[in-house]
Amino acid sequence: MSATLQPYLEAVRHTLQAALCLEQFSSQVVERHMKPEVEVRTSKELLMTPVVVARNKQERVLIEPSINSVRRDEKYFRVSISIKQSDEIERILCHKFTRFMCQRADSFFVLRRKPLPGYDISFLITASHTETMYKHKLVDFLLHFMQEIDKEISDMKLALNARARVSAEEMRLLVLLTVFTISLASEDVASTERTTFAVEGNVIFPSSANSGRKWAANSRVLLNHGEYIGFVREDGSFTVDNVASGSYVVQVENVDFVFEPIRVDITARGKIRARKLSVLQPNVVNQLPYPLKLSAREATRYFRKREEWRITDMLMNPMVLMLVIPLIIMLIIPKMTANDPQLQKEMAEMQMPKLDMPDVGEMMANLFGGAPKPKKKAVTSGQQKKNR
């Protein structure tokens, strides 16, 4: 507690004791009624003259004595006793704290919900309060409240200042970290610029594509299937920046046309060599000029072309072949044998029936038993000798 706060509180205490009239009225002793106005004028303590006890321009106490009540209002614009209540932080803290107290005025008997204009918090002490409570206890309560609210606001400001210092320290560290990160990033960019290269070239589309939609906006140049991406300009040129040294497969991605991929080799010194991509024979080197020139191979086909009727399909039909080939053989073979007598003789022997072959009609008759029995041949003497 500062040296100036104690006299201020003592002045408030004596003024409240005088305003509360610690000695009971004569009407309270006899009739328990308030004194009439004629009797009030005879007592200086009961005059309706407000008293202001001020410590400075911001801290003051207004005491409005009356016949049946005493109303006390406090003005606080400082949080710490040693610090003047002149900054914006102290004003905000005091406003928040007193508003919090006024919202809970129902829990206090003497606290008003709405303070007087120009003051932060108000207390209303009526005659019923002085009858049910000790008057010196009410005075002690008000003085204790003044001390506690001053201490509470001081603690809140100290805590706020501590949090502000911590936040400032964190912000300072964050700024330093950001500056350090930016410096590292700039160094990385500088080193990257020294060790990366650019792949350049032109994309050549068919003449029919130039009159259609914007093919350049729908095309992209991909290195290693999207590891590096470049965009095609309106004139067909492209540049893929920040490419490290190594081997890459360059291909154009377009929805309407198919392009041949090209292999590009970049050395550590920045020498770029282009060649055709051969998946089956990777060792075969077919160099291409640089900057690259990527031409469209064909239009992209998303659907299978519908088959048309052809005469060859009908001729290659298996049923047709089974009919046509024997016919051709029957027509060609007689012409071939006409010029060769020996071959013609062999064909004639093939067409003549053999004598040893049985008759089909006779076989069928024997099978069903309708034919006469064959006659036995005469046995010669030679056969009889063999039988013996």
Coordinates of C-alpha atoms in Angstrom, one line a residue:
M1 CA 0.0 0.0 0.0
S2 CA 1.4 3.4 -1.0
A3 CA 1.8 6.3 1.3
T4 CA -0.9 8.3 -0.4
L5 CA -3.5 5.5 -0.4
Q6 CA -3.8 5.1 3.4
P7 CA -4.7 8.8 4.1
Y8 CA -7.2 8.5 1.2
L9 CA -8.9 5.5 2.8
E10 CA -8.9 7.0 6.2
A11 CA -10.7 10.1 4.9
V12 CA -13.2 7.9 3.2
R13 CA -13.8 5.9 6.4
H14 CA -14.4 9.1 8.5
T15 CA -16.7 10.5 5.9
L16 CA -18.7 7.3 5.8
Q17 CA -19.0 7.1 9.5
A18 CA -20.4 10.6 9.6
A19 CA -22.8 10.0 6.8
L20 CA -24.1 6.7 8.2
C21 CA -24.7 8.4 11.6
L22 CA -23.4 5.6 13.8
E23 CA -25.6 6.8 16.6
Q24 CA -29.2 5.9 16.1
F25 CA -31.9 8.5 15.4
S26 CA -34.3 9.4 18.1
S27 CA -37.2 8.3 15.8
Q28 CA -35.5 4.9 15.5
V29 CA -35.4 4.5 19.3
V30 CA -39.0 5.6 20.0
E31 CA -41.3 5.4 16.9
R32 CA -38.9 3.7 14.5
H33 CA -39.8 6.4 11.9
M34 CA -37.6 8.7 10.0
K35 CA -37.2 12.3 11.2
P36 CA -39.3 14.9 9.5
E37 CA -37.7 17.5 7.3
V38 CA -38.0 20.1 10.0
E39 CA -35.8 18.0 12.4
V40 CA -33.4 17.1 9.6
R41 CA -32.5 20.8 9.1
T42 CA -31.2 20.9 12.6
S43 CA -28.6 18.2 12.1
K44 CA -25.6 18.9 9.8
E45 CA -25.0 15.2 9.3
L46 CA -28.4 14.8 7.7
L47 CA -28.2 17.6 5.2
M48 CA -28.5 16.5 1.5
T49 CA -25.1 17.8 0.5
P50 CA -22.9 15.3 -1.4
V51 CA -19.3 14.9 -0.4
V52 CA -16.5 14.1 -2.8
V53 CA -13.3 12.6 -1.4
A54 CA -10.7 12.6 -4.1
R55 CA -7.2 11.3 -4.3
N56 CA -6.5 12.6 -7.8
K57 CA -8.6 13.4 -10.9
Q58 CA -9.3 9.8 -11.6
E59 CA -9.8 8.3 -8.1
R60 CA -12.6 9.8 -6.1
V61 CA -15.5 8.8 -3.9
L62 CA -18.9 10.4 -4.0
I63 CA -21.0 10.2 -0.8
E64 CA -24.6 11.3 -1.1
P65 CA -26.1 11.3 2.4
S66 CA -29.9 11.2 2.7
I67 CA -32.5 10.7 5.4
N68 CA -32.9 7.0 4.9
S69 CA -30.0 6.0 2.8
V70 CA -26.4 6.6 2.0
R71 CA -25.1 6.0 -1.6
R72 CA -21.4 5.7 -2.2
D73 CA -19.7 5.6 -5.6
E74 CA -16.1 5.0 -6.4
K75 CA -14.1 6.1 -9.4
Y76 CA -11.1 3.9 -10.2
F77 CA -8.9 4.5 -13.2
R78 CA -5.7 2.9 -12.0
V79 CA -4.7 -0.7 -11.3
S80 CA -1.5 -0.4 -9.4
I81 CA -1.1 2.0 -6.6
S82 CA 2.3 3.2 -7.8
I83 CA 1.1 3.7 -11.4
K84 CA -1.2 6.5 -12.5
Q85 CA -4.4 5.4 -14.1
S86 CA -3.8 7.2 -17.4
D87 CA -3.2 4.6 -20.0
E88 CA -5.7 2.6 -22.1
I89 CA -4.8 -0.8 -20.5
E90 CA -5.8 0.3 -17.0
R91 CA -9.1 1.8 -18.3
I92 CA -10.0 -1.4 -20.1
L93 CA -9.2 -3.6 -17.1
C94 CA -11.2 -1.4 -14.7
H95 CA -14.2 -1.4 -17.1
K96 CA -14.1 -5.2 -17.5
F97 CA -13.8 -5.8 -13.8
T98 CA -16.5 -3.4 -12.6
R99 CA -18.9 -4.7 -15.4
F100 CA -18.3 -8.2 -14.1
M101 CA -19.2 -7.1 -10.6
C102 CA -22.3 -5.2 -11.6
Q103 CA -23.7 -8.2 -13.5
R104 CA -23.7 -10.0 -10.2
A105 CA -25.3 -7.3 -8.2
D106 CA -28.1 -9.6 -7.0
S107 CA -25.6 -11.5 -4.9
F108 CA -24.7 -8.3 -2.9
F109 CA -27.3 -6.5 -0.9
V110 CA -25.7 -3.0 -1.2
L111 CA -24.4 -3.1 -4.8
R112 CA -26.2 -1.3 -7.5
R113 CA -26.6 -2.9 -11.0
K114 CA -26.0 0.3 -12.8
P115 CA -23.6 2.9 -11.4
L116 CA -24.1 6.7 -11.4
P117 CA -23.0 8.5 -14.6
G118 CA -19.3 9.4 -14.4
Y119 CA -18.5 6.5 -11.9
D120 CA -17.7 2.9 -12.3
I121 CA -19.5 1.2 -9.4
S122 CA -22.1 2.3 -6.9
F123 CA -23.4 1.0 -3.6
L124 CA -26.8 1.8 -2.1
I125 CA -27.1 1.5 1.7
T126 CA -30.6 2.0 3.0
A127 CA -32.0 2.2 6.5
S128 CA -33.0 -1.5 6.5
H129 CA -29.3 -2.3 5.9
T130 CA -28.2 -0.3 8.9
E131 CA -30.8 -2.0 11.0
T132 CA -30.0 -5.6 10.0
M133 CA -26.2 -5.1 9.7
Y134 CA -23.6 -3.5 11.9
K135 CA -22.8 0.0 10.6
H136 CA -19.1 -0.3 11.3
K137 CA -19.0 -3.6 9.4
L138 CA -20.5 -1.9 6.4
V139 CA -17.8 0.7 6.5
D140 CA -15.1 -1.9 6.8
F141 CA -16.7 -3.8 3.9
L142 CA -16.5 -0.7 1.7
L143 CA -12.9 0.0 2.6
H144 CA -11.9 -3.6 2.1
F145 CA -13.6 -3.6 -1.3
M146 CA -11.6 -0.5 -2.3
Q147 CA -8.4 -2.1 -1.3
E148 CA -9.2 -5.5 -3.0
I149 CA -10.3 -4.0 -6.2
D150 CA -7.1 -1.9 -6.4
K151 CA -5.1 -5.0 -5.7
E152 CA -7.0 -7.1 -8.2
I153 CA -6.6 -4.6 -11.0
S154 CA -2.9 -4.3 -10.2
D155 CA -2.5 -8.1 -10.4
M156 CA -4.4 -8.2 -13.7
K157 CA -2.2 -5.6 -15.2
L158 CA 0.9 -7.3 -14.0
A159 CA -0.3 -10.6 -15.5
L160 CA -1.2 -8.8 -18.7
N161 CA 2.2 -7.2 -18.8
A162 CA 3.8 -10.6 -18.2
R163 CA 1.8 -12.1 -21.0
A164 CA 2.7 -9.2 -23.3
R165 CA 6.4 -9.7 -22.5
V166 CA 6.1 -13.4 -23.3
S167 CA 4.2 -12.7 -26.5
A168 CA 6.7 -10.1 -27.5
E169 CA 9.5 -12.6 -26.8
E170 CA 7.8 -15.3 -28.9
M171 CA 7.2 -12.8 -31.7
R172 CA 10.8 -11.8 -31.6
L173 CA 11.9 -15.4 -31.8
L174 CA 9.4 -16.0 -34.6
V175 CA 10.7 -13.0 -36.6
L176 CA 14.3 -14.2 -36.1
L177 CA 13.3 -17.7 -37.2
T178 CA 11.5 -16.2 -40.3
V179 CA 14.5 -14.1 -41.2
F180 CA 16.8 -17.1 -40.8
T181 CA 14.5 -19.3 -42.9
I182 CA 14.3 -16.6 -45.6
S183 CA 18.1 -16.3 -45.7
L184 CA 18.5 -20.1 -46.0
A185 CA 15.9 -20.2 -48.7
S186 CA 17.7 -17.4 -50.6
E187 CA 21.0 -19.3 -50.3
D188 CA 19.3 -22.5 -51.5
V189 CA 17.7 -20.6 -54.4
A190 CA 21.1 -19.2 -55.3
S191 CA 22.8 -22.6 -55.2
T192 CA 19.9 -24.1 -57.1
E193 CA 20.2 -21.5 -59.8
R194 CA 23.8 -22.4 -60.2
T195 CA 23.2 -26.2 -60.4
T196 CA 19.9 -26.3 -62.4
F197 CA 19.3 -25.9 -66.1
A198 CA 16.5 -25.3 -68.5
V199 CA 15.1 -27.6 -71.2
E200 CA 13.9 -25.7 -74.3
G201 CA 12.1 -26.7 -77.5
N202 CA 9.1 -26.4 -79.8
V203 CA 5.9 -28.3 -80.2
I204 CA 4.8 -28.8 -83.8
F205 CA 1.1 -29.5 -84.3
P206 CA -0.6 -30.4 -87.5
S207 CA -2.0 -27.5 -89.6
S208 CA -5.5 -28.7 -88.9
A209 CA -5.0 -28.2 -85.1
N210 CA -4.2 -24.5 -85.6
S211 CA -7.6 -23.6 -86.8
G212 CA -9.4 -25.5 -84.0
R213 CA -9.4 -24.8 -80.3
K214 CA -6.5 -23.5 -78.3
W215 CA -4.1 -26.5 -78.4
A216 CA -1.4 -24.6 -76.5
A217 CA -3.5 -24.1 -73.4
N218 CA -4.4 -27.8 -73.4
S219 CA -0.8 -29.1 -73.7
R220 CA 1.9 -29.7 -71.2
V221 CA 5.5 -30.8 -71.4
L222 CA 6.4 -33.5 -68.9
L223 CA 9.8 -34.6 -67.8
N224 CA 9.9 -38.1 -66.3
H225 CA 6.1 -38.4 -66.3
G226 CA 5.5 -35.2 -64.3
E227 CA 8.6 -34.7 -62.2
Y228 CA 9.1 -31.4 -64.0
I229 CA 6.3 -29.7 -65.9
G230 CA 6.4 -27.0 -68.6
F231 CA 3.7 -25.1 -70.4
V232 CA 3.4 -24.5 -74.1
R233 CA 3.2 -20.9 -75.4
E234 CA 1.0 -19.8 -78.2
D235 CA 3.9 -19.9 -80.7
G236 CA 4.6 -23.6 -79.7
S237 CA 7.8 -22.9 -77.7
F238 CA 8.3 -24.2 -74.2
T239 CA 10.9 -23.9 -71.4
V240 CA 11.2 -26.2 -68.4
D241 CA 13.3 -24.4 -65.7
N242 CA 15.1 -25.6 -62.6
V243 CA 16.0 -29.0 -64.0
A244 CA 18.8 -30.8 -62.4
S245 CA 21.4 -32.8 -64.3
G246 CA 20.5 -36.3 -65.3
S247 CA 18.5 -38.3 -67.9
Y248 CA 14.9 -37.4 -68.5
V249 CA 12.1 -38.6 -70.8
V250 CA 10.5 -35.6 -72.5
Q251 CA 6.9 -36.1 -73.7
V252 CA 4.0 -33.8 -74.6
E253 CA 0.7 -34.4 -73.0
N254 CA -2.3 -33.5 -75.2
V255 CA -5.8 -34.9 -75.4
D256 CA -6.0 -34.7 -79.2
F257 CA -2.6 -35.8 -80.5
V258 CA 0.0 -38.4 -79.7
F259 CA 3.7 -37.3 -79.6
E260 CA 6.9 -39.4 -79.7
P261 CA 8.8 -39.2 -76.4
I262 CA 12.4 -38.1 -76.5
R263 CA 15.3 -38.8 -74.1
V264 CA 17.3 -35.8 -72.9
D265 CA 20.7 -36.2 -71.1
I266 CA 22.0 -33.2 -69.1
T267 CA 25.5 -33.3 -67.8
A268 CA 26.8 -31.5 -64.7
R269 CA 28.4 -28.8 -66.8
G270 CA 25.1 -28.1 -68.5
K271 CA 25.6 -29.9 -71.8
I272 CA 22.3 -31.2 -73.2
R273 CA 22.0 -34.0 -75.7
A274 CA 18.8 -35.3 -77.2
R275 CA 18.1 -38.7 -78.8
K276 CA 15.3 -41.0 -79.7
L277 CA 13.8 -43.1 -77.0
S278 CA 14.2 -46.8 -77.6
V279 CA 12.7 -49.0 -74.9
L280 CA 13.7 -52.3 -76.6
Q281 CA 17.2 -51.1 -77.5
P282 CA 18.3 -48.5 -74.9
N283 CA 22.0 -48.7 -76.1
V284 CA 21.1 -47.5 -79.6
V285 CA 21.8 -43.8 -79.9
N286 CA 20.0 -41.8 -82.6
Q287 CA 20.8 -38.2 -81.8
L288 CA 18.3 -35.4 -82.4
P289 CA 18.9 -31.6 -82.8
Y290 CA 18.6 -29.3 -79.8
P291 CA 16.5 -27.3 -79.0
L292 CA 13.9 -30.1 -79.2
K293 CA 11.3 -30.4 -81.9
L294 CA 8.4 -32.5 -80.8
S295 CA 6.0 -33.3 -83.7
A296 CA 2.6 -34.9 -83.4
R297 CA 2.7 -38.5 -84.6
E298 CA -1.1 -39.1 -85.0
A299 CA -4.4 -38.1 -83.7
T300 CA -5.5 -39.8 -80.5
R301 CA -8.0 -42.6 -81.0
Y302 CA -10.2 -43.2 -78.0
F303 CA -12.6 -45.5 -79.8
R304 CA -12.1 -48.5 -82.2
K305 CA -12.9 -47.8 -85.8
R306 CA -16.1 -49.4 -87.0
E307 CA -15.4 -52.3 -89.4
E308 CA -16.6 -52.0 -93.0
W309 CA -17.8 -54.7 -95.4
R310 CA -15.0 -56.0 -97.7
I311 CA -14.9 -58.7 -100.4
T312 CA -11.9 -60.3 -98.9
D313 CA -13.9 -61.0 -95.7
M314 CA -16.4 -63.0 -97.7
L315 CA -13.7 -64.9 -99.7
M316 CA -11.8 -65.8 -96.5
N317 CA -14.9 -67.2 -95.0
P318 CA -14.2 -70.9 -94.1
M319 CA -17.5 -72.1 -95.7
V320 CA -16.6 -70.4 -98.9
L321 CA -13.2 -71.9 -98.9
M322 CA -14.6 -75.4 -98.4
L323 CA -16.7 -74.9 -101.6
V324 CA -14.3 -73.0 -103.8
I325 CA -11.1 -75.0 -103.2
P326 CA -12.5 -78.4 -104.3
L327 CA -14.0 -76.8 -107.3
I328 CA -10.7 -75.3 -108.3
I329 CA -9.0 -78.6 -107.9
M330 CA -11.6 -80.3 -110.1
L331 CA -11.0 -77.7 -112.8
I332 CA -7.2 -77.5 -112.7
I333 CA -6.2 -81.2 -112.3
P334 CA -7.7 -82.4 -115.7
K335 CA -5.8 -79.6 -117.5
M336 CA -2.6 -80.6 -115.8
T337 CA -3.0 -84.3 -116.8
A338 CA -3.8 -83.6 -120.4
N339 CA -0.2 -82.7 -121.2
D340 CA 1.3 -85.7 -119.4
P341 CA 0.3 -89.1 -120.8
Q342 CA 1.8 -91.1 -118.0
L343 CA -0.1 -89.1 -115.4
Q344 CA -3.2 -89.5 -117.4
K345 CA -2.8 -93.3 -117.5
E346 CA -2.3 -93.4 -113.7
M347 CA -5.5 -91.3 -113.2
A348 CA -7.4 -93.7 -115.4
E349 CA -6.2 -96.8 -113.5
M350 CA -7.3 -95.0 -110.3
Q351 CA -10.8 -94.5 -111.7
M352 CA -11.2 -98.2 -113.0
P353 CA -12.7 -100.5 -110.4
K354 CA -10.6 -103.4 -109.1
L355 CA -11.6 -107.0 -109.9
D356 CA -10.9 -108.3 -106.4
M357 CA -13.3 -105.8 -104.8
P358 CA -16.6 -107.4 -103.7
D359 CA -19.9 -106.3 -105.1
V360 CA -21.9 -104.1 -102.7
G361 CA -25.3 -105.4 -103.9
E362 CA -24.2 -109.0 -103.4
M363 CA -22.9 -108.3 -99.9
M364 CA -26.2 -106.7 -98.9
A365 CA -28.2 -109.7 -100.3
N366 CA -26.0 -112.2 -98.4
L367 CA -26.5 -110.2 -95.2
F368 CA -30.2 -110.3 -95.4
G369 CA -30.4 -113.9 -96.7
G370 CA -32.3 -113.2 -100.0
A371 CA -29.6 -114.3 -102.5
P372 CA -29.0 -117.9 -103.8
K373 CA -26.1 -119.9 -102.4
P374 CA -23.0 -119.7 -104.5
K375 CA -22.0 -122.9 -106.4
K376 CA -19.0 -124.8 -105.2
K377 CA -16.0 -124.9 -107.5
A378 CA -14.5 -128.2 -108.7
V379 CA -11.6 -129.2 -106.6
T380 CA -8.5 -130.0 -108.7
S381 CA -6.1 -132.8 -107.9
G382 CA -3.5 -130.4 -106.8
Q383 CA -5.8 -129.0 -104.1
Q384 CA -6.7 -132.5 -102.9
K385 CA -3.1 -133.3 -102.4
K386 CA -2.7 -130.2 -100.3
N387 CA -5.7 -131.1 -98.2
R388 CA -4.3 -134.6 -97.5

